Amino acid sequence: GTRAGNGGAAQATDGTGSGEAIELHNIFFEFNKAVLSTESHTELRYVIEMLKRSPELRIELDGHTDSVGGASYNERLSLARANAVKGYLVANGIKANRLTTKGFGATQPKGSNATEEGRQRNRRTEFRFLPSLKDKAKAAPSKNGAASK
């Protein structure tokens, strides 16, 4: 796979949270597990560098599976895999409050679950930009600014 699309899309954002999903290529897990393989680290280093260059950026990590297995199992597996990616990012210096995770199971297929190629496309991790920490701070009411008379 190529990662050219990811780098360009990631760098072109203005940090306002377009909400468009950007697929992370070359993210691999052990079969039926939420354990990141070492081959995934190269791709994730690009995400870490992007997040370090733009400390106000926040992202949502979305896990997806193919349709093999039950719906609730796939939902749990996809969330566990998104959390594994989050754990790797946090272990490499990204603050956890900048990352959220969701597991979609097999509910958002990109390919046909009838073929191995389609199922492979459906087993993926994506990220989307969220409103930046600056925007979030503006929107939230201040806790220390509340007058107590």
PDB file of C-alpha atoms in Angstrom:
ATOM      1  CA  GLY A   1       0.000   0.000   0.000  1.00  0.00           C
ATOM      2  CA  THR A   2       0.937   3.603  -0.357  1.00  0.00           C
ATOM      3  CA  ARG A   3       0.601   6.290   2.227  1.00  0.00           C
ATOM      4  CA  ALA A   4       0.820   9.290  -0.074  1.00  0.00           C
ATOM      5  CA  GLY A   5      -2.886  10.043   0.289  1.00  0.00           C
ATOM      6  CA  ASN A   6      -2.671  10.077   4.071  1.00  0.00           C
ATOM      7  CA  GLY A   7       0.270  12.464   4.298  1.00  0.00           C
ATOM      8  CA  GLY A   8      -1.257  14.973   1.908  1.00  0.00           C
ATOM      9  CA  ALA A   9      -4.675  14.905   3.525  1.00  0.00           C
ATOM     10  CA  ALA A  10      -3.199  15.132   6.992  1.00  0.00           C
ATOM     11  CA  GLN A  11      -1.021  18.117   6.120  1.00  0.00           C
ATOM     12  CA  ALA A  12      -3.725  19.961   4.207  1.00  0.00           C
ATOM     13  CA  THR A  13      -6.099  20.227   7.142  1.00  0.00           C
ATOM     14  CA  ASP A  14      -6.609  23.520   8.896  1.00  0.00           C
ATOM     15  CA  GLY A  15      -7.269  21.718  12.195  1.00  0.00           C
ATOM     16  CA  THR A  16     -10.947  22.654  12.312  1.00  0.00           C
ATOM     17  CA  GLY A  17     -12.163  19.066  12.095  1.00  0.00           C
ATOM     18  CA  SER A  18     -13.446  18.269   8.625  1.00  0.00           C
ATOM     19  CA  GLY A  19     -14.848  14.989   9.882  1.00  0.00           C
ATOM     20  CA  GLU A  20     -13.692  13.200   6.709  1.00  0.00           C
ATOM     21  CA  ALA A  21     -12.238   9.772   7.486  1.00  0.00           C
ATOM     22  CA  ILE A  22      -8.632   9.232   6.443  1.00  0.00           C
ATOM     23  CA  GLU A  23      -7.658   5.597   6.165  1.00  0.00           C
ATOM     24  CA  LEU A  24      -4.412   4.505   7.758  1.00  0.00           C
ATOM     25  CA  HIS A  25      -2.723   2.011   5.456  1.00  0.00           C
ATOM     26  CA  ASN A  26      -0.297  -0.636   6.669  1.00  0.00           C
ATOM     27  CA  ILE A  27      -1.874  -0.983  10.115  1.00  0.00           C
ATOM     28  CA  PHE A  28      -1.882  -4.687  10.900  1.00  0.00           C
ATOM     29  CA  PHE A  29      -3.177  -6.725  13.813  1.00  0.00           C
ATOM     30  CA  GLU A  30      -2.720 -10.313  14.820  1.00  0.00           C
ATOM     31  CA  PHE A  31      -5.613 -12.402  13.538  1.00  0.00           C
ATOM     32  CA  ASN A  32      -8.699 -12.029  15.745  1.00  0.00           C
ATOM     33  CA  LYS A  33      -6.749  -9.886  18.235  1.00  0.00           C
ATOM     34  CA  ALA A  34      -6.176  -6.232  19.030  1.00  0.00           C
ATOM     35  CA  VAL A  35      -2.384  -6.582  19.102  1.00  0.00           C
ATOM     36  CA  LEU A  36      -0.603  -4.195  16.726  1.00  0.00           C
ATOM     37  CA  SER A  37       2.062  -5.848  14.600  1.00  0.00           C
ATOM     38  CA  THR A  38       5.469  -4.182  14.387  1.00  0.00           C
ATOM     39  CA  GLU A  39       4.836  -3.506  10.659  1.00  0.00           C
ATOM     40  CA  SER A  40       2.274  -0.916  11.815  1.00  0.00           C
ATOM     41  CA  HIS A  41       4.825   1.291  13.556  1.00  0.00           C
ATOM     42  CA  THR A  42       6.127   2.982  10.387  1.00  0.00           C
ATOM     43  CA  GLU A  43       2.684   4.301   9.424  1.00  0.00           C
ATOM     44  CA  LEU A  44       1.897   5.342  12.992  1.00  0.00           C
ATOM     45  CA  ARG A  45       5.141   7.329  13.224  1.00  0.00           C
ATOM     46  CA  TYR A  46       3.743   9.623  10.495  1.00  0.00           C
ATOM     47  CA  VAL A  47       0.630  10.214  12.608  1.00  0.00           C
ATOM     48  CA  ILE A  48       2.762  10.862  15.709  1.00  0.00           C
ATOM     49  CA  GLU A  49       4.910  13.401  13.811  1.00  0.00           C
ATOM     50  CA  MET A  50       1.803  15.154  12.452  1.00  0.00           C
ATOM     51  CA  LEU A  51       0.327  15.375  15.960  1.00  0.00           C
ATOM     52  CA  LYS A  52       3.599  16.623  17.444  1.00  0.00           C
ATOM     53  CA  ARG A  53       3.899  19.311  14.737  1.00  0.00           C
ATOM     54  CA  SER A  54       0.340  20.511  15.442  1.00  0.00           C
ATOM     55  CA  PRO A  55      -0.256  20.237  19.207  1.00  0.00           C
ATOM     56  CA  GLU A  56      -3.780  21.656  18.919  1.00  0.00           C
ATOM     57  CA  LEU A  57      -4.950  18.789  16.660  1.00  0.00           C
ATOM     58  CA  ARG A  58      -7.355  16.199  18.032  1.00  0.00           C
ATOM     59  CA  ILE A  59      -8.290  13.001  16.221  1.00  0.00           C
ATOM     60  CA  GLU A  60     -10.830  10.241  16.478  1.00  0.00           C
ATOM     61  CA  LEU A  61      -9.512   6.746  15.736  1.00  0.00           C
ATOM     62  CA  ASP A  62     -12.121   4.481  14.124  1.00  0.00           C
ATOM     63  CA  GLY A  63     -11.758   0.716  14.045  1.00  0.00           C
ATOM     64  CA  HIS A  64     -13.534  -1.420  11.411  1.00  0.00           C
ATOM     65  CA  THR A  65     -13.801  -5.169  10.829  1.00  0.00           C
ATOM     66  CA  ASP A  66     -15.095  -7.482   8.129  1.00  0.00           C
ATOM     67  CA  SER A  67     -18.386  -9.313   8.641  1.00  0.00           C
ATOM     68  CA  VAL A  68     -16.847 -12.616   9.790  1.00  0.00           C
ATOM     69  CA  GLY A  69     -18.078 -13.236  13.331  1.00  0.00           C
ATOM     70  CA  GLY A  70     -20.981 -11.792  15.286  1.00  0.00           C
ATOM     71  CA  ALA A  71     -21.912  -8.110  15.261  1.00  0.00           C
ATOM     72  CA  SER A  72     -21.253  -7.466  18.961  1.00  0.00           C
ATOM     73  CA  TYR A  73     -17.939  -9.353  18.814  1.00  0.00           C
ATOM     74  CA  ASN A  74     -16.828  -7.317  15.780  1.00  0.00           C
ATOM     75  CA  GLU A  75     -17.831  -4.081  17.478  1.00  0.00           C
ATOM     76  CA  ARG A  76     -15.749  -4.958  20.552  1.00  0.00           C
ATOM     77  CA  LEU A  77     -12.802  -6.081  18.380  1.00  0.00           C
ATOM     78  CA  SER A  78     -12.888  -2.909  16.268  1.00  0.00           C
ATOM     79  CA  LEU A  79     -12.963  -0.713  19.408  1.00  0.00           C
ATOM     80  CA  ALA A  80     -10.145  -2.721  21.001  1.00  0.00           C
ATOM     81  CA  ARG A  81      -8.074  -2.236  17.845  1.00  0.00           C
ATOM     82  CA  ALA A  82      -8.750   1.534  17.787  1.00  0.00           C
ATOM     83  CA  ASN A  83      -7.705   1.594  21.467  1.00  0.00           C
ATOM     84  CA  ALA A  84      -4.505  -0.321  20.606  1.00  0.00           C
ATOM     85  CA  VAL A  85      -3.618   2.409  18.091  1.00  0.00           C
ATOM     86  CA  LYS A  86      -4.432   5.062  20.714  1.00  0.00           C
ATOM     87  CA  GLY A  87      -2.225   3.234  23.239  1.00  0.00           C
ATOM     88  CA  TYR A  88       0.680   3.248  20.797  1.00  0.00           C
ATOM     89  CA  LEU A  89       0.268   6.984  20.137  1.00  0.00           C
ATOM     90  CA  VAL A  90       0.081   7.754  23.886  1.00  0.00           C
ATOM     91  CA  ALA A  91       3.142   5.562  24.575  1.00  0.00           C
ATOM     92  CA  ASN A  92       4.965   7.696  21.993  1.00  0.00           C
ATOM     93  CA  GLY A  93       4.234  11.054  23.584  1.00  0.00           C
ATOM     94  CA  ILE A  94       0.747  12.032  22.383  1.00  0.00           C
ATOM     95  CA  LYS A  95      -1.571  13.179  25.183  1.00  0.00           C
ATOM     96  CA  ALA A  96      -4.604  10.896  25.602  1.00  0.00           C
ATOM     97  CA  ASN A  97      -7.011  13.893  25.745  1.00  0.00           C
ATOM     98  CA  ARG A  98      -6.240  14.540  22.068  1.00  0.00           C
ATOM     99  CA  LEU A  99      -7.476  11.090  21.016  1.00  0.00           C
ATOM    100  CA  THR A 100     -10.890   9.461  21.046  1.00  0.00           C
ATOM    101  CA  THR A 101     -11.788   5.997  19.779  1.00  0.00           C
ATOM    102  CA  LYS A 102     -14.822   4.354  18.208  1.00  0.00           C
ATOM    103  CA  GLY A 103     -15.466   0.817  17.062  1.00  0.00           C
ATOM    104  CA  PHE A 104     -17.806   0.344  14.117  1.00  0.00           C
ATOM    105  CA  GLY A 105     -17.486  -3.417  13.645  1.00  0.00           C
ATOM    106  CA  ALA A 106     -18.679  -4.385  10.171  1.00  0.00           C
ATOM    107  CA  THR A 107     -21.246  -1.573   9.837  1.00  0.00           C
ATOM    108  CA  GLN A 108     -19.265   0.615   7.375  1.00  0.00           C
ATOM    109  CA  PRO A 109     -17.785  -1.720   4.742  1.00  0.00           C
ATOM    110  CA  LYS A 110     -15.570  -0.332   1.974  1.00  0.00           C
ATOM    111  CA  GLY A 111     -15.572  -3.576   0.010  1.00  0.00           C
ATOM    112  CA  SER A 112     -17.708  -6.680  -0.437  1.00  0.00           C
ATOM    113  CA  ASN A 113     -17.588  -9.097   2.476  1.00  0.00           C
ATOM    114  CA  ALA A 114     -18.180 -11.876  -0.081  1.00  0.00           C
ATOM    115  CA  THR A 115     -14.525 -11.834  -1.214  1.00  0.00           C
ATOM    116  CA  GLU A 116     -11.243 -12.050   0.694  1.00  0.00           C
ATOM    117  CA  GLU A 117     -10.072  -8.839  -1.025  1.00  0.00           C
ATOM    118  CA  GLY A 118     -13.225  -7.018   0.103  1.00  0.00           C
ATOM    119  CA  ARG A 119     -12.966  -8.336   3.654  1.00  0.00           C
ATOM    120  CA  GLN A 120      -9.345  -7.192   3.751  1.00  0.00           C
ATOM    121  CA  ARG A 121     -10.420  -3.653   2.731  1.00  0.00           C
ATOM    122  CA  ASN A 122     -13.015  -3.698   5.497  1.00  0.00           C
ATOM    123  CA  ARG A 123     -10.472  -4.554   8.221  1.00  0.00           C
ATOM    124  CA  ARG A 124      -9.024  -1.103   8.677  1.00  0.00           C
ATOM    125  CA  THR A 125      -8.278   1.779  11.015  1.00  0.00           C
ATOM    126  CA  GLU A 126      -9.181   5.332  10.053  1.00  0.00           C
ATOM    127  CA  PHE A 127      -8.843   8.676  11.729  1.00  0.00           C
ATOM    128  CA  ARG A 128     -10.771  11.892  11.410  1.00  0.00           C
ATOM    129  CA  PHE A 129      -9.948  15.342  12.659  1.00  0.00           C
ATOM    130  CA  LEU A 130     -11.985  16.692  15.568  1.00  0.00           C
ATOM    131  CA  PRO A 131     -12.370  20.335  16.604  1.00  0.00           C
ATOM    132  CA  SER A 132      -8.969  21.458  17.867  1.00  0.00           C
ATOM    133  CA  LEU A 133      -8.159  21.889  21.552  1.00  0.00           C
ATOM    134  CA  LYS A 134      -8.303  25.674  21.039  1.00  0.00           C
ATOM    135  CA  ASP A 135     -11.829  25.442  19.586  1.00  0.00           C
ATOM    136  CA  LYS A 136     -12.914  23.053  22.336  1.00  0.00           C
ATOM    137  CA  ALA A 137     -11.615  25.454  25.022  1.00  0.00           C
ATOM    138  CA  LYS A 138     -13.583  28.356  23.500  1.00  0.00           C
ATOM    139  CA  ALA A 139     -16.792  26.305  23.377  1.00  0.00           C
ATOM    140  CA  ALA A 140     -16.586  24.968  26.940  1.00  0.00           C
ATOM    141  CA  PRO A 141     -17.775  27.194  29.767  1.00  0.00           C
ATOM    142  CA  SER A 142     -14.912  28.161  32.060  1.00  0.00           C
ATOM    143  CA  LYS A 143     -14.849  26.346  35.391  1.00  0.00           C
ATOM    144  CA  ASN A 144     -12.654  28.886  37.176  1.00  0.00           C
ATOM    145  CA  GLY A 145     -14.503  31.864  35.758  1.00  0.00           C
ATOM    146  CA  ALA A 146     -17.789  31.025  37.494  1.00  0.00           C
ATOM    147  CA  ALA A 147     -18.661  33.701  40.029  1.00  0.00           C
ATOM    148  CA  SER A 148     -19.441  32.352  43.496  1.00  0.00           C
ATOM    149  CA  LYS A 149     -21.081  35.036  45.611  1.00  0.00           C
TER     150      LYS A 149
END
